[in-house]
Short mmCIF file of C-alpha atoms and ligand atoms in Angstrom, two decimals:
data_model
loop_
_atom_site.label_atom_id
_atom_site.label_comp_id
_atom_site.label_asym_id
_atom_site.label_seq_id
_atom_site.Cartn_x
_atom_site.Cartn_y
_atom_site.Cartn_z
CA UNK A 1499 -6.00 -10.09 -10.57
CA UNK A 1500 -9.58 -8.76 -10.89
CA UNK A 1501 -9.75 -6.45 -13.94
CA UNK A 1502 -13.62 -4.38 -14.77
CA UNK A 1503 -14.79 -5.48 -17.62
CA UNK A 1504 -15.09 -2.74 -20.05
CA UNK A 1505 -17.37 -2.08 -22.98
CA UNK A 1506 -16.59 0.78 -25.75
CA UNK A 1507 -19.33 1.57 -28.35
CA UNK A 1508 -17.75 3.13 -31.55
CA UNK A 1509 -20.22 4.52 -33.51
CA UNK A 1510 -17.72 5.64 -35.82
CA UNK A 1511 -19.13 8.46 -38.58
CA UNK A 1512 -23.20 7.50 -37.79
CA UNK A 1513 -25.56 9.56 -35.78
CA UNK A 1514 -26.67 12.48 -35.82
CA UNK A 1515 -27.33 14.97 -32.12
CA UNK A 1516 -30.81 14.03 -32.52
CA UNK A 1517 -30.29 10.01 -33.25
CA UNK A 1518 -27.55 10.20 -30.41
CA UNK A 1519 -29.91 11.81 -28.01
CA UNK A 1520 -32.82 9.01 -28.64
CA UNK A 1521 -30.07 6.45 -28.32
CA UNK A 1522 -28.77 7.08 -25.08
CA UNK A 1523 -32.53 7.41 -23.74
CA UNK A 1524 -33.11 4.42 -24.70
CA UNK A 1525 -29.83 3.08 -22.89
CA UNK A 1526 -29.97 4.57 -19.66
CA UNK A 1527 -32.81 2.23 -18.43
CA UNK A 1528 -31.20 -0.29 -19.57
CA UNK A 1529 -27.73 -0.18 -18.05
CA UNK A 1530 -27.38 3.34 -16.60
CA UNK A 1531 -27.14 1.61 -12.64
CA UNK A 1532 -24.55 -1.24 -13.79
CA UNK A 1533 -22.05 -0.49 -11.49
CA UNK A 1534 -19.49 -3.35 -12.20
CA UNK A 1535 -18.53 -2.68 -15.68
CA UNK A 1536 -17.22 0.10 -17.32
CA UNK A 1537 -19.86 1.56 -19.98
CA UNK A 1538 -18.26 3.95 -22.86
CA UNK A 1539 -19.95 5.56 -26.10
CA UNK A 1540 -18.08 7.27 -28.98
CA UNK A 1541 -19.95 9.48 -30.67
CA UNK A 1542 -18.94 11.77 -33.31
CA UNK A 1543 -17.66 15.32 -32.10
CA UNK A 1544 -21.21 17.09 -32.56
CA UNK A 1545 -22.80 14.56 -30.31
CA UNK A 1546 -20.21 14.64 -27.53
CA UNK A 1547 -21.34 17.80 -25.74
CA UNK A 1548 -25.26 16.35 -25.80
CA UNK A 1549 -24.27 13.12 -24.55
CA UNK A 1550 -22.14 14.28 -21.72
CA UNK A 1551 -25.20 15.27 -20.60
CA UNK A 1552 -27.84 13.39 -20.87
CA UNK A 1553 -25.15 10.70 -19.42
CA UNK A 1554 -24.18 12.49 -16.72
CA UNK A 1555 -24.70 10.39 -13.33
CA UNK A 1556 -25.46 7.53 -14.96
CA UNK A 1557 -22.64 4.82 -15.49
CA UNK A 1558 -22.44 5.34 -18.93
CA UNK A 1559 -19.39 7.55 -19.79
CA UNK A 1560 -18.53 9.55 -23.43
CA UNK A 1561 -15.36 9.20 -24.83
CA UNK A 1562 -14.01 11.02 -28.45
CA UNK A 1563 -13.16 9.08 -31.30
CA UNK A 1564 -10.05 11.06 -31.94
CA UNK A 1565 -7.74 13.62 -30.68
CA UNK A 1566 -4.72 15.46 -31.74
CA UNK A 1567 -1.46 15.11 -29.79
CA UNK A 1568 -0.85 19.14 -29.68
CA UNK A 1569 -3.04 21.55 -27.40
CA UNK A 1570 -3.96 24.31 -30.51
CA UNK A 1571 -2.32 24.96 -33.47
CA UNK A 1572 -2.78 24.98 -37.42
CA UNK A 1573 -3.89 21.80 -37.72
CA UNK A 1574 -7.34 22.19 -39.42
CA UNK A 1575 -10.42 19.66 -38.57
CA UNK A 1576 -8.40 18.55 -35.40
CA UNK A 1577 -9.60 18.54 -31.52
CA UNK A 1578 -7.21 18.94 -28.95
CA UNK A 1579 -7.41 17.05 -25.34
CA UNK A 1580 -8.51 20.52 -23.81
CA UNK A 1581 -11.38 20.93 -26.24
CA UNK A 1582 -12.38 17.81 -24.81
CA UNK A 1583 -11.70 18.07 -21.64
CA UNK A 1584 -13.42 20.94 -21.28
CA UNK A 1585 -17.50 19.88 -22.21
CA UNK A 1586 -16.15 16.86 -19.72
CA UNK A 1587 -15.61 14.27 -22.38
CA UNK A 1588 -13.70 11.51 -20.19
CA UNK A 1589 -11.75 9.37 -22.88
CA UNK A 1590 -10.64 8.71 -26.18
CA UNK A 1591 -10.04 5.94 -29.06
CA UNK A 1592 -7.04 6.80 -30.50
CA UNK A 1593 -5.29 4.86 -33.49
CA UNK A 1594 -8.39 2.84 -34.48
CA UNK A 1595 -7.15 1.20 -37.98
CA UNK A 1596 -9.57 3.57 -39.47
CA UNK A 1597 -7.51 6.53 -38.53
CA UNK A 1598 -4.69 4.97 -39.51
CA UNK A 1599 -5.77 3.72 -42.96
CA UNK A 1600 -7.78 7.35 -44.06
CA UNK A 1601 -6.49 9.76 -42.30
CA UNK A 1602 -2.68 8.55 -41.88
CA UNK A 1603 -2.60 8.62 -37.89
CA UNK A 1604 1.36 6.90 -37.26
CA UNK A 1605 2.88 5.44 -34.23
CA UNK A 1606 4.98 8.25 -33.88
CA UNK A 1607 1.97 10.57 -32.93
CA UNK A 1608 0.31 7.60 -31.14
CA UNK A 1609 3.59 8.09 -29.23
CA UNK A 1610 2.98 11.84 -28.08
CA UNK A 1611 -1.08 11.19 -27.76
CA UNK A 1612 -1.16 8.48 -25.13
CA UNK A 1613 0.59 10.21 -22.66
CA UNK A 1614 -1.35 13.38 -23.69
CA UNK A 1615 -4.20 12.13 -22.86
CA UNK A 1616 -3.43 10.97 -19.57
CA UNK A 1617 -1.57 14.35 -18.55
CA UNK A 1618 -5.28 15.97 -19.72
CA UNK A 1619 -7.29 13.22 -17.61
CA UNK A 1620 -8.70 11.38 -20.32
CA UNK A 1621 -8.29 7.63 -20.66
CA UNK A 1622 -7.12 6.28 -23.92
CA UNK A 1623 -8.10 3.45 -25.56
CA UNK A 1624 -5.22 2.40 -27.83
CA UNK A 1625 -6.03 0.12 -30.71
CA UNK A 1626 -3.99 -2.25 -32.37
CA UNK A 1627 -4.11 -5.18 -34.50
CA UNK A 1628 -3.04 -7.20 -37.87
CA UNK A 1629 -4.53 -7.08 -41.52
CA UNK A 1630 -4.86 -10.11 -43.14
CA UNK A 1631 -2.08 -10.21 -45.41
CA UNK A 1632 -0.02 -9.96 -41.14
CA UNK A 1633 -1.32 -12.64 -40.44
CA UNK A 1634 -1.50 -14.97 -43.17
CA UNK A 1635 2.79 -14.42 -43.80
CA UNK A 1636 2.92 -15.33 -39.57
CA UNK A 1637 3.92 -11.22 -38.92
CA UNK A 1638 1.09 -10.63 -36.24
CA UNK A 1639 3.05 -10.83 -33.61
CA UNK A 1640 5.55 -8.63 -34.67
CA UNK A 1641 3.09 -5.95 -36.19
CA UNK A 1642 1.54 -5.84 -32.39
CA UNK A 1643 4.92 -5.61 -30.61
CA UNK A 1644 6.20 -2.41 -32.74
CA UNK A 1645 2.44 -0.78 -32.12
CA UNK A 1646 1.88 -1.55 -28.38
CA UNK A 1647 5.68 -0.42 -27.71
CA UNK A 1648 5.99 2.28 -29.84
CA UNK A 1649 2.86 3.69 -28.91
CA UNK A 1650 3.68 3.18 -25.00
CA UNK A 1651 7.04 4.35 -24.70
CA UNK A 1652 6.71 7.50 -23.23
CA UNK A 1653 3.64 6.49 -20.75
CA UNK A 1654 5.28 6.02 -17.50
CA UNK A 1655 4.80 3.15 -15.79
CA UNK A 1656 2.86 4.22 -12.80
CA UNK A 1657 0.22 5.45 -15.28
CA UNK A 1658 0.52 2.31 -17.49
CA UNK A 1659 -2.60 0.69 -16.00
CA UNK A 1660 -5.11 3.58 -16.66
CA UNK A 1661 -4.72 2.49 -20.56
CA UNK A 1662 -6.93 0.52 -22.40
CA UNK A 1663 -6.13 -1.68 -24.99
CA UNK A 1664 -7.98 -2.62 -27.92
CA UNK A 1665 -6.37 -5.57 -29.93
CA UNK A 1666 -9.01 -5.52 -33.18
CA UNK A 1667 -7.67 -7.53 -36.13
CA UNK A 1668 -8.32 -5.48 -39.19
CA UNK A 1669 -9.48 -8.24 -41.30
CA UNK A 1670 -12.54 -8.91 -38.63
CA UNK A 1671 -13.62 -5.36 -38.03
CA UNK A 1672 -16.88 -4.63 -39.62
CA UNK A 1673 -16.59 -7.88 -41.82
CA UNK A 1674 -18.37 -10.37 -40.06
CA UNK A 1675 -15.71 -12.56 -39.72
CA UNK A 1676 -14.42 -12.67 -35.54
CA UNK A 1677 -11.20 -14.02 -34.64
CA UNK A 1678 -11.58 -17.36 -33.00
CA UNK A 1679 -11.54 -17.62 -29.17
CA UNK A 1680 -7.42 -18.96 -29.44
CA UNK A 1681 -7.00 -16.70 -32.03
CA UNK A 1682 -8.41 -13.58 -29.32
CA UNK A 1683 -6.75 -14.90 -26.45
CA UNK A 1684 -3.60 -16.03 -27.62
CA UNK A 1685 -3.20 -12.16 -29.31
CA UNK A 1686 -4.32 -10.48 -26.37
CA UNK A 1687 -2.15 -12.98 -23.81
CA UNK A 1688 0.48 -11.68 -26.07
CA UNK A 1689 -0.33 -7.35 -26.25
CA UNK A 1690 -0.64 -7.98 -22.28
CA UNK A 1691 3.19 -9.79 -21.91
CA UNK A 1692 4.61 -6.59 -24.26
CA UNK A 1693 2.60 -4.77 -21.56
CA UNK A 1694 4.45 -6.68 -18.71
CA UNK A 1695 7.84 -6.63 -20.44
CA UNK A 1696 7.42 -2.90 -19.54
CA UNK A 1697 6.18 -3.27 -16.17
CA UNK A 1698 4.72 -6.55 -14.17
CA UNK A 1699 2.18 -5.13 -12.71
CA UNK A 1700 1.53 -3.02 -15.40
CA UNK A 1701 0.98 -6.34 -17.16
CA UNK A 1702 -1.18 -7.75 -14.95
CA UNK A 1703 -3.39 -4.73 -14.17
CA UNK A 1704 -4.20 -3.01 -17.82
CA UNK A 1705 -7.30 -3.59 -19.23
CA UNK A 1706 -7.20 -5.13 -23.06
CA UNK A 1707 -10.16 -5.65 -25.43
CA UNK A 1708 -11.10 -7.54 -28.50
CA UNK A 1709 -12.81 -6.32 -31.11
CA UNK A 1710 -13.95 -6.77 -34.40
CA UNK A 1711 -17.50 -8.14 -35.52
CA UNK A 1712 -18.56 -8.92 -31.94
CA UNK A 1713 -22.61 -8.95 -31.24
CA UNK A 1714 -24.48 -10.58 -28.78
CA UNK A 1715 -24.66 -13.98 -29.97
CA UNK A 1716 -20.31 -14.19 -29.84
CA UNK A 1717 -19.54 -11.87 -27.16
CA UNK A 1718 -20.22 -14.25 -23.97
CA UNK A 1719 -17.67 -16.98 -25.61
CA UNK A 1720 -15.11 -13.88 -26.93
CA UNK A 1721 -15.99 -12.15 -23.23
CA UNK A 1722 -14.91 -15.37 -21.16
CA UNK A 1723 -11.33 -15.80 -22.17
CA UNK A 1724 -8.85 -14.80 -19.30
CA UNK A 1725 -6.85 -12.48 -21.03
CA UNK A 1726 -10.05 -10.59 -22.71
CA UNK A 1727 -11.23 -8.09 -20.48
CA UNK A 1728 -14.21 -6.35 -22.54
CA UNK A 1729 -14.94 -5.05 -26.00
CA UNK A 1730 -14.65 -2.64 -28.81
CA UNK A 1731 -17.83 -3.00 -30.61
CA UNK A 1732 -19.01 -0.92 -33.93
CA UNK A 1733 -22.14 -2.23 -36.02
CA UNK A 1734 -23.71 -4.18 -32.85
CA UNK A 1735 -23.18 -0.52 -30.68
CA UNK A 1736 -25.82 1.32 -33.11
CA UNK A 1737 -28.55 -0.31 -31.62
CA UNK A 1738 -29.54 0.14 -27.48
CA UNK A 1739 -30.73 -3.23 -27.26
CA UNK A 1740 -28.13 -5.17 -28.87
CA UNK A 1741 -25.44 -3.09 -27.13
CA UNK A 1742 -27.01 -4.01 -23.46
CA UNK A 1743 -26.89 -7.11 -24.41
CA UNK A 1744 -23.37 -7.51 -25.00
CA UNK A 1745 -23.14 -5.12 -21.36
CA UNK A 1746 -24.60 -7.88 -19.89
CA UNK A 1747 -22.96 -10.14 -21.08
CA UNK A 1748 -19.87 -9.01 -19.91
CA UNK A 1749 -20.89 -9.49 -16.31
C1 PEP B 638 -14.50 -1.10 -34.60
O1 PEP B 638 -14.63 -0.32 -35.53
O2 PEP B 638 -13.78 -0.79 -33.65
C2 PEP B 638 -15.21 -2.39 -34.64
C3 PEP B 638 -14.86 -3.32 -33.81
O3 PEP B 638 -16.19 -2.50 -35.61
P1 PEP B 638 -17.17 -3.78 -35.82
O4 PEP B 638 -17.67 -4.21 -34.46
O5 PEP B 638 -18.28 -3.26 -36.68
O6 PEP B 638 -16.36 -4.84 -36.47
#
């Protein structure tokens, strides 16, 4: 089964309109033709509207960083999948273990978002993945299986291959520290079997990332396993150059 790789900058809270604008200038040239892998940044909401497009035509597509699972509502300093939908935004990163550790985002919502998303025609990237404490008492695989199947549930099957997942152990994001290659591919081998326990083909066809303190200098080695299909990346996406690099590496 031939997968595209895909690549995800999070930028996370950095950037301002103006520092997200000179960014993606300085992409484009770079890898704004690449037409076999899939190119994502997540900016912050301000910068979403600017980099749709500048982006636009290019291969480079701009996803959200969050969304809310209801339309509208009183739900202050939320977006909703039509706000995004509507300035053309294409995706989103939803549960990233920063929205789950600050600003309390549960599986239970994760539940009602997913499918959300899809019904809106935005692809989500769900993110999952272990602290340290996990996996030092042996629970990782039983922290991913409750995420991955609670979050899925209500995603039906024939839609279950237009969502990307991003296994990210918490203790290696913006640490430093990467899992090792088994540690990556024996994770992700796993994420895509709960994936296949819901549908085969499913399985076989989803995308799933790794990330957590990848750069250039790891991601051809973390990029080559068989299960990994692409990357989340944070620090190393701030940059254009080191972000191609890890495009191209993905090739
Ligand atoms: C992330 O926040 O999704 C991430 C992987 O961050 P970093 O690459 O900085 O570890």
């Amino acid at each position: 089964m031939s997968r595209t790789p895909f690549i995800a900058a999070n930028w996370k809270m950095n950037k301002t309109i103006a520092e997200a604008e000179a960014f993606i200038q300085a992409l484009l040239p770079k890898v704004g033709a690449i037409g076999d892998v899939d190119i994502v940044v997540c900016p912050p909401y301000l910068a979403l509207q600017a980099l749709v497009d500048s982006a636009r035509g290019s291969s480079v597509q701009i996803y959200a960083q969050s969304m809310h699972e209801a339309d509208s509502g009183a739900f202050t300093g939320e977006v909703s999948a039509p706000m995004l939908t509507e300035i053309d935004v294409q995706g989103v990163l939803l549960g990233h273990s920063e929205r789950r550790a600050y600003d309390n985002e549960t599986d239970r919502a994760l539940q009602q978002k997913v499918p959300r998303a899809l019904e809106a025609g935005l692809t989500p990237i769900l993110c999952v993945g272990e602290t340290e404490e996990e996996r030092e008492r042996g629970d990782t695989e039983r922290k991913l299986r409750h995420q991955v199947q609670e979050a899925l549930e209500k995603v039906p099957a024939e839609r279950l291959p237009e969502v990307v997942i991003a296994y990210e152990p918490i203790w290696a994001i913006g640490t430093g520290l990467t899992a090792t290659a088994e540690q990556a591919q024996e994770a992700i081998a796993f994420v895509r079997a709960l994936v296949e326990d819901q549908d085969k083909a499913a399985g076989e066809a989803v995308r799933i990332l790794y990330g957590g303190s990848l750069k250039p200098d790891n991601a051809a080695e973390l990029l080559a396993l068989p299960d990994v299909d692409g990357a989340l990346v944070g620090g190393a996406s701030l940059e254009p150059d080191s972000f191609a690099a890890i495009v191209e590496a993905a090739r």
